[in-house]
Amino acid sequence: MNDSILGLHHITAIANNAQRNYDFYTHVLGLRMVKKTVNFDDPNTYHFYYGNETGTPGTILTFFPWEGIGPGRNGVGMATEIGYDVPQRSLDNWAGRFREYGVAVGEQAERFGETYLPFTDPDGLALSLIVAGQPDDRSGWETEDIKQDMATQGFHSVTLTLQKIEDTANVLTDIFGYRLLAQEGNRYRFQTDAVPNASIVDLLEEPNGKLGRNAAGTNHHVAFRVANDAIQMEFREKILNSGLQITPKINRDYFFSLYFREPGGVLFEIATDNPGFTIDETLAELGNSLKLPKQYEASRAKIEQRLPQLKTN
Ligand code: ZN
């Protein structure tokens, strides 16, 4: 059993309109909705999970769509860019597809010798598609018009913007087992060898950067992956011993979670592989129906009535 941090587990962001979010991620980007549930702390808000076929950790992007919430602002103390691996030679096709759908897409550029295509989702969330330097064997989810030669394969990296990187870097290296791989300008690339993919965290140092504001189009937290909740609790001890505060273990039905704010201000989570998304739906049915945690099942009718209608064909 690998008792390390196994790269990224999921990233959670904030959206405004639920339908627009669903259409963009399932149709334009071609991800699978692997779970449709509610915010466990606010059951009148959806919680959407998008990933590959099984919702493998390292492929999962989740959203709280808060209808009518204003736009946030990317900045210091936040995760500011999400990178997905895509196959070789797919970026031109992606650029064309994004233009066809009116997506705000930038120019292809290079970082650390890898070509990437930056774009934003309908709420302004910053993402990029990256042709990684290291091979990625993960299969993407196929849709009618996105096949394996193009489909996203899961996370490549996440970028955190910080006033200074030192204390955050220490969490990554001393507690999580990452090492500094390379530096380009004010961007410092950290990587763990524990997993072949979803293994990179870039720290972007902006000493005079403005603080970010968390609302639509920004990331809420970054979850790192561990194999199970026994290993998770060992990390809880290590984080407490480093002098940081951390929550008790919380049951999120599909994984167990711990949350702590790293010294640079970004909300980190440690999340488990167990029990996974097929605990309450079969693999074929993932994401098809609204799933509620048992404490809300008695109020299902009322909750369903309050949630925005979602067309999912
Ligand atoms: Zn989370």
PDB file of N, CA and C in Angstrom, residues 201-270:
ATOM      1  N   VAL A 201       2.158  20.467  -8.946  1.00  0.00           N
ATOM      2  CA  VAL A 201       1.604  21.700  -8.387  1.00  0.00           C
ATOM      3  C   VAL A 201       2.572  22.818  -8.756  1.00  0.00           C
ATOM      4  N   ASP A 202       2.089  23.828  -9.455  1.00  0.00           N
ATOM      5  CA  ASP A 202       2.898  25.008  -9.763  1.00  0.00           C
ATOM      6  C   ASP A 202       2.582  26.095  -8.748  1.00  0.00           C
ATOM      7  N   LEU A 203       3.623  26.693  -8.178  1.00  0.00           N
ATOM      8  CA  LEU A 203       3.436  27.841  -7.291  1.00  0.00           C
ATOM      9  C   LEU A 203       3.889  29.087  -8.038  1.00  0.00           C
ATOM     10  N   LEU A 204       2.996  30.042  -8.134  1.00  0.00           N
ATOM     11  CA  LEU A 204       3.254  31.288  -8.856  1.00  0.00           C
ATOM     12  C   LEU A 204       3.407  32.385  -7.806  1.00  0.00           C
ATOM     13  N   GLU A 205       4.605  32.967  -7.751  1.00  0.00           N
ATOM     14  CA  GLU A 205       4.875  33.957  -6.707  1.00  0.00           C
ATOM     15  C   GLU A 205       4.592  35.360  -7.216  1.00  0.00           C
ATOM     16  N   GLU A 206       3.641  36.040  -6.569  1.00  0.00           N
ATOM     17  CA  GLU A 206       3.282  37.412  -6.953  1.00  0.00           C
ATOM     18  C   GLU A 206       3.298  38.291  -5.712  1.00  0.00           C
ATOM     19  N   PRO A 207       4.483  38.825  -5.372  1.00  0.00           N
ATOM     20  CA  PRO A 207       4.628  39.587  -4.108  1.00  0.00           C
ATOM     21  C   PRO A 207       3.670  40.774  -4.025  1.00  0.00           C
ATOM     22  N   ASN A 208       3.329  41.376  -5.170  1.00  0.00           N
ATOM     23  CA  ASN A 208       2.430  42.541  -5.148  1.00  0.00           C
ATOM     24  C   ASN A 208       1.050  42.220  -5.695  1.00  0.00           C
ATOM     25  N   GLY A 209       0.760  40.925  -5.815  1.00  0.00           N
ATOM     26  CA  GLY A 209      -0.532  40.530  -6.369  1.00  0.00           C
ATOM     27  C   GLY A 209      -1.685  40.883  -5.439  1.00  0.00           C
ATOM     28  N   LYS A 210      -2.827  41.154  -6.061  1.00  0.00           N
ATOM     29  CA  LYS A 210      -4.044  41.424  -5.272  1.00  0.00           C
ATOM     30  C   LYS A 210      -4.607  40.121  -4.737  1.00  0.00           C
ATOM     31  N   LEU A 211      -5.233  40.187  -3.583  1.00  0.00           N
ATOM     32  CA  LEU A 211      -5.896  39.012  -3.044  1.00  0.00           C
ATOM     33  C   LEU A 211      -7.027  38.573  -3.964  1.00  0.00           C
ATOM     34  N   GLY A 212      -7.190  37.286  -4.105  1.00  0.00           N
ATOM     35  CA  GLY A 212      -8.313  36.774  -4.877  1.00  0.00           C
ATOM     36  C   GLY A 212      -9.618  36.927  -4.113  1.00  0.00           C
ATOM     37  N   ARG A 213     -10.729  36.863  -4.851  1.00  0.00           N
ATOM     38  CA  ARG A 213     -12.043  36.903  -4.204  1.00  0.00           C
ATOM     39  C   ARG A 213     -12.833  35.691  -4.697  1.00  0.00           C
ATOM     40  N   ASN A 214     -13.294  34.891  -3.737  1.00  0.00           N
ATOM     41  CA  ASN A 214     -13.892  33.610  -4.070  1.00  0.00           C
ATOM     42  C   ASN A 214     -15.381  33.748  -4.390  1.00  0.00           C
ATOM     43  N   ALA A 215     -15.702  33.709  -5.684  1.00  0.00           N
ATOM     44  CA  ALA A 215     -17.099  33.682  -6.132  1.00  0.00           C
ATOM     45  C   ALA A 215     -17.092  32.986  -7.490  1.00  0.00           C
ATOM     46  N   ALA A 216     -18.071  33.231  -8.341  1.00  0.00           N
ATOM     47  CA  ALA A 216     -18.167  32.471  -9.596  1.00  0.00           C
ATOM     48  C   ALA A 216     -16.890  32.605 -10.423  1.00  0.00           C
ATOM     49  N   GLY A 217     -16.478  31.495 -11.019  1.00  0.00           N
ATOM     50  CA  GLY A 217     -15.308  31.509 -11.875  1.00  0.00           C
ATOM     51  C   GLY A 217     -13.989  31.426 -11.133  1.00  0.00           C
ATOM     52  N   THR A 218     -14.036  31.055  -9.845  1.00  0.00           N
ATOM     53  CA  THR A 218     -12.787  30.850  -9.097  1.00  0.00           C
ATOM     54  C   THR A 218     -12.847  29.500  -8.384  1.00  0.00           C
ATOM     55  N   ASN A 219     -11.673  29.040  -7.987  1.00  0.00           N
ATOM     56  CA  ASN A 219     -11.579  27.754  -7.305  1.00  0.00           C
ATOM     57  C   ASN A 219     -11.809  27.909  -5.817  1.00  0.00           C
ATOM     58  N   HIS A 220     -12.482  26.937  -5.240  1.00  0.00           N
ATOM     59  CA  HIS A 220     -12.783  26.964  -3.816  1.00  0.00           C
ATOM     60  C   HIS A 220     -11.729  26.221  -3.002  1.00  0.00           C
ATOM     61  N   HIS A 221     -11.340  25.035  -3.452  1.00  0.00           N
ATOM     62  CA  HIS A 221     -10.278  24.296  -2.753  1.00  0.00           C
ATOM     63  C   HIS A 221      -9.644  23.256  -3.661  1.00  0.00           C
ATOM     64  N   VAL A 222      -8.510  22.759  -3.204  1.00  0.00           N
ATOM     65  CA  VAL A 222      -7.743  21.745  -3.931  1.00  0.00           C
ATOM     66  C   VAL A 222      -7.601  20.532  -3.027  1.00  0.00           C
ATOM     67  N   ALA A 223      -8.047  19.366  -3.509  1.00  0.00           N
ATOM     68  CA  ALA A 223      -7.969  18.150  -2.702  1.00  0.00           C
ATOM     69  C   ALA A 223      -6.842  17.253  -3.195  1.00  0.00           C
ATOM     70  N   PHE A 224      -6.023  16.820  -2.261  1.00  0.00           N
ATOM     71  CA  PHE A 224      -4.944  15.878  -2.541  1.00  0.00           C
ATOM     72  C   PHE A 224      -5.422  14.478  -2.163  1.00  0.00           C
ATOM     73  N   ARG A 225      -4.819  13.487  -2.827  1.00  0.00           N
ATOM     74  CA  ARG A 225      -5.315  12.119  -2.779  1.00  0.00           C
ATOM     75  C   ARG A 225      -4.491  11.222  -1.863  1.00  0.00           C
ATOM     76  N   VAL A 226      -5.191  10.420  -1.065  1.00  0.00           N
ATOM     77  CA  VAL A 226      -4.550   9.325  -0.320  1.00  0.00           C
ATOM     78  C   VAL A 226      -5.365   8.059  -0.558  1.00  0.00           C
ATOM     79  N   ALA A 227      -4.721   6.903  -0.361  1.00  0.00           N
ATOM     80  CA  ALA A 227      -5.365   5.632  -0.700  1.00  0.00           C
ATOM     81  C   ALA A 227      -6.560   5.326   0.200  1.00  0.00           C
ATOM     82  N   ASN A 228      -6.472   5.656   1.479  1.00  0.00           N
ATOM     83  CA  ASN A 228      -7.573   5.298   2.383  1.00  0.00           C
ATOM     84  C   ASN A 228      -7.557   6.180   3.625  1.00  0.00           C
ATOM     85  N   ASP A 229      -8.554   6.011   4.490  1.00  0.00           N
ATOM     86  CA  ASP A 229      -8.680   6.921   5.621  1.00  0.00           C
ATOM     87  C   ASP A 229      -7.723   6.616   6.767  1.00  0.00           C
ATOM     88  N   ALA A 230      -7.090   5.436   6.778  1.00  0.00           N
ATOM     89  CA  ALA A 230      -6.051   5.190   7.788  1.00  0.00           C
ATOM     90  C   ALA A 230      -4.823   6.054   7.464  1.00  0.00           C
ATOM     91  N   ILE A 231      -4.431   6.059   6.193  1.00  0.00           N
ATOM     92  CA  ILE A 231      -3.298   6.894   5.764  1.00  0.00           C
ATOM     93  C   ILE A 231      -3.641   8.373   5.929  1.00  0.00           C
ATOM     94  N   GLN A 232      -4.899   8.690   5.628  1.00  0.00           N
ATOM     95  CA  GLN A 232      -5.355  10.082   5.784  1.00  0.00           C
ATOM     96  C   GLN A 232      -5.120  10.574   7.216  1.00  0.00           C
ATOM     97  N   MET A 233      -5.440   9.722   8.187  1.00  0.00           N
ATOM     98  CA  MET A 233      -5.293  10.147   9.582  1.00  0.00           C
ATOM     99  C   MET A 233      -3.822  10.301   9.980  1.00  0.00           C
ATOM    100  N   GLU A 234      -2.930   9.573   9.316  1.00  0.00           N
ATOM    101  CA  GLU A 234      -1.499   9.793   9.561  1.00  0.00           C
ATOM    102  C   GLU A 234      -1.100  11.186   9.082  1.00  0.00           C
ATOM    103  N   PHE A 235      -1.652  11.611   7.951  1.00  0.00           N
ATOM    104  CA  PHE A 235      -1.356  12.965   7.467  1.00  0.00           C
ATOM    105  C   PHE A 235      -1.964  14.020   8.391  1.00  0.00           C
ATOM    106  N   ARG A 236      -3.099  13.696   8.983  1.00  0.00           N
ATOM    107  CA  ARG A 236      -3.704  14.648   9.920  1.00  0.00           C
ATOM    108  C   ARG A 236      -2.729  14.932  11.068  1.00  0.00           C
ATOM    109  N   GLU A 237      -2.110  13.883  11.578  1.00  0.00           N
ATOM    110  CA  GLU A 237      -1.126  14.034  12.656  1.00  0.00           C
ATOM    111  C   GLU A 237       0.056  14.898  12.204  1.00  0.00           C
ATOM    112  N   LYS A 238       0.562  14.613  11.001  1.00  0.00           N
ATOM    113  CA  LYS A 238       1.721  15.363  10.492  1.00  0.00           C
ATOM    114  C   LYS A 238       1.389  16.843  10.350  1.00  0.00           C
ATOM    115  N   ILE A 239       0.179  17.142   9.906  1.00  0.00           N
ATOM    116  CA  ILE A 239      -0.209  18.540   9.700  1.00  0.00           C
ATOM    117  C   ILE A 239      -0.392  19.245  11.042  1.00  0.00           C
ATOM    118  N   LEU A 240      -1.006  18.551  11.992  1.00  0.00           N
ATOM    119  CA  LEU A 240      -1.124  19.119  13.340  1.00  0.00           C
ATOM    120  C   LEU A 240       0.257  19.369  13.941  1.00  0.00           C
ATOM    121  N   ASN A 241       1.155  18.414  13.758  1.00  0.00           N
ATOM    122  CA  ASN A 241       2.508  18.549  14.312  1.00  0.00           C
ATOM    123  C   ASN A 241       3.282  19.701  13.693  1.00  0.00           C
ATOM    124  N   SER A 242       2.902  20.101  12.466  1.00  0.00           N
ATOM    125  CA  SER A 242       3.586  21.230  11.833  1.00  0.00           C
ATOM    126  C   SER A 242       3.028  22.559  12.320  1.00  0.00           C
ATOM    127  N   GLY A 243       2.006  22.510  13.179  1.00  0.00           N
ATOM    128  CA  GLY A 243       1.461  23.733  13.765  1.00  0.00           C
ATOM    129  C   GLY A 243       0.249  24.287  13.043  1.00  0.00           C
ATOM    130  N   LEU A 244      -0.242  23.594  12.029  1.00  0.00           N
ATOM    131  CA  LEU A 244      -1.430  24.065  11.304  1.00  0.00           C
ATOM    132  C   LEU A 244      -2.696  23.455  11.911  1.00  0.00           C
ATOM    133  N   GLN A 245      -3.811  24.149  11.717  1.00  0.00           N
ATOM    134  CA  GLN A 245      -5.121  23.650  12.142  1.00  0.00           C
ATOM    135  C   GLN A 245      -5.688  22.741  11.061  1.00  0.00           C
ATOM    136  N   ILE A 246      -6.448  21.755  11.450  1.00  0.00           N
ATOM    137  CA  ILE A 246      -7.074  20.873  10.465  1.00  0.00           C
ATOM    138  C   ILE A 246      -8.378  20.333  11.032  1.00  0.00           C
ATOM    139  N   THR A 247      -9.355  20.086  10.177  1.00  0.00           N
ATOM    140  CA  THR A 247     -10.665  19.600  10.635  1.00  0.00           C
ATOM    141  C   THR A 247     -10.567  18.130  11.028  1.00  0.00           C
ATOM    142  N   PRO A 248     -11.570  17.635  11.749  1.00  0.00           N
ATOM    143  CA  PRO A 248     -11.680  16.181  11.904  1.00  0.00           C
ATOM    144  C   PRO A 248     -12.040  15.551  10.559  1.00  0.00           C
ATOM    145  N   LYS A 249     -12.023  14.232  10.533  1.00  0.00           N
ATOM    146  CA  LYS A 249     -12.413  13.498   9.331  1.00  0.00           C
ATOM    147  C   LYS A 249     -13.912  13.687   9.072  1.00  0.00           C
ATOM    148  N   ILE A 250     -14.263  14.056   7.839  1.00  0.00           N
ATOM    149  CA  ILE A 250     -15.661  14.291   7.473  1.00  0.00           C
ATOM    150  C   ILE A 250     -16.049  13.284   6.397  1.00  0.00           C
ATOM    151  N   ASN A 251     -17.208  12.675   6.549  1.00  0.00           N
ATOM    152  CA  ASN A 251     -17.688  11.696   5.567  1.00  0.00           C
ATOM    153  C   ASN A 251     -18.414  12.426   4.443  1.00  0.00           C
ATOM    154  N   ARG A 252     -17.860  12.381   3.228  1.00  0.00           N
ATOM    155  CA  ARG A 252     -18.491  12.989   2.052  1.00  0.00           C
ATOM    156  C   ARG A 252     -19.195  11.942   1.193  1.00  0.00           C
ATOM    157  N   ASP A 253     -19.525  10.814   1.748  1.00  0.00           N
ATOM    158  CA  ASP A 253     -20.198   9.675   1.102  1.00  0.00           C
ATOM    159  C   ASP A 253     -19.330   8.977   0.054  1.00  0.00           C
ATOM    160  N   TYR A 254     -18.676   9.747  -0.832  1.00  0.00           N
ATOM    161  CA  TYR A 254     -17.870   9.144  -1.902  1.00  0.00           C
ATOM    162  C   TYR A 254     -16.393   9.095  -1.547  1.00  0.00           C
ATOM    163  N   PHE A 255     -16.018   9.824  -0.499  1.00  0.00           N
ATOM    164  CA  PHE A 255     -14.653   9.817   0.041  1.00  0.00           C
ATOM    165  C   PHE A 255     -14.725  10.437   1.429  1.00  0.00           C
ATOM    166  N   PHE A 256     -13.631  10.294   2.171  1.00  0.00           N
ATOM    167  CA  PHE A 256     -13.505  10.972   3.459  1.00  0.00           C
ATOM    168  C   PHE A 256     -12.609  12.189   3.264  1.00  0.00           C
ATOM    169  N   SER A 257     -12.909  13.257   4.007  1.00  0.00           N
ATOM    170  CA  SER A 257     -12.201  14.519   3.792  1.00  0.00           C
ATOM    171  C   SER A 257     -11.641  15.086   5.079  1.00  0.00           C
ATOM    172  N   LEU A 258     -10.497  15.744   4.936  1.00  0.00           N
ATOM    173  CA  LEU A 258      -9.935  16.624   5.965  1.00  0.00           C
ATOM    174  C   LEU A 258      -9.658  17.941   5.264  1.00  0.00           C
ATOM    175  N   TYR A 259      -9.868  19.043   5.944  1.00  0.00           N
ATOM    176  CA  TYR A 259      -9.596  20.352   5.334  1.00  0.00           C
ATOM    177  C   TYR A 259      -8.626  21.139   6.206  1.00  0.00           C
ATOM    178  N   PHE A 260      -7.714  21.821   5.554  1.00  0.00           N
ATOM    179  CA  PHE A 260      -6.868  22.774   6.288  1.00  0.00           C
ATOM    180  C   PHE A 260      -6.449  23.895   5.359  1.00  0.00           C
ATOM    181  N   ARG A 261      -6.224  25.067   5.935  1.00  0.00           N
ATOM    182  CA  ARG A 261      -5.770  26.195   5.119  1.00  0.00           C
ATOM    183  C   ARG A 261      -4.246  26.226   5.187  1.00  0.00           C
ATOM    184  N   GLU A 262      -3.625  26.111   4.022  1.00  0.00           N
ATOM    185  CA  GLU A 262      -2.155  26.123   4.020  1.00  0.00           C
ATOM    186  C   GLU A 262      -1.696  27.561   4.278  1.00  0.00           C
ATOM    187  N   PRO A 263      -0.424  27.745   4.653  1.00  0.00           N
ATOM    188  CA  PRO A 263       0.006  29.077   5.112  1.00  0.00           C
ATOM    189  C   PRO A 263      -0.139  30.189   4.071  1.00  0.00           C
ATOM    190  N   GLY A 264      -0.186  29.846   2.795  1.00  0.00           N
ATOM    191  CA  GLY A 264      -0.350  30.862   1.752  1.00  0.00           C
ATOM    192  C   GLY A 264      -1.801  31.259   1.525  1.00  0.00           C
ATOM    193  N   GLY A 265      -2.738  30.605   2.237  1.00  0.00           N
ATOM    194  CA  GLY A 265      -4.145  31.011   2.170  1.00  0.00           C
ATOM    195  C   GLY A 265      -5.050  30.108   1.351  1.00  0.00           C
ATOM    196  N   VAL A 266      -4.481  29.110   0.665  1.00  0.00           N
ATOM    197  CA  VAL A 266      -5.312  28.239  -0.172  1.00  0.00           C
ATOM    198  C   VAL A 266      -5.913  27.138   0.695  1.00  0.00           C
ATOM    199  N   LEU A 267      -7.213  26.873   0.494  1.00  0.00           N
ATOM    200  CA  LEU A 267      -7.868  25.795   1.240  1.00  0.00           C
ATOM    201  C   LEU A 267      -7.482  24.457   0.609  1.00  0.00           C
ATOM    202  N   PHE A 268      -6.823  23.625   1.400  1.00  0.00           N
ATOM    203  CA  PHE A 268      -6.422  22.288   0.971  1.00  0.00           C
ATOM    204  C   PHE A 268      -7.348  21.267   1.613  1.00  0.00           C
ATOM    205  N   GLU A 269      -7.526  20.169   0.916  1.00  0.00           N
ATOM    206  CA  GLU A 269      -8.276  19.030   1.436  1.00  0.00           C
ATOM    207  C   GLU A 269      -7.407  17.791   1.215  1.00  0.00           C
ATOM    208  N   ILE A 270      -7.558  16.808   2.080  1.00  0.00           N
ATOM    209  CA  ILE A 270      -6.972  15.490   1.822  1.00  0.00           C
ATOM    210  C   ILE A 270      -8.151  14.534   1.715  1.00  0.00           C
TER     211      ILE A 270
END
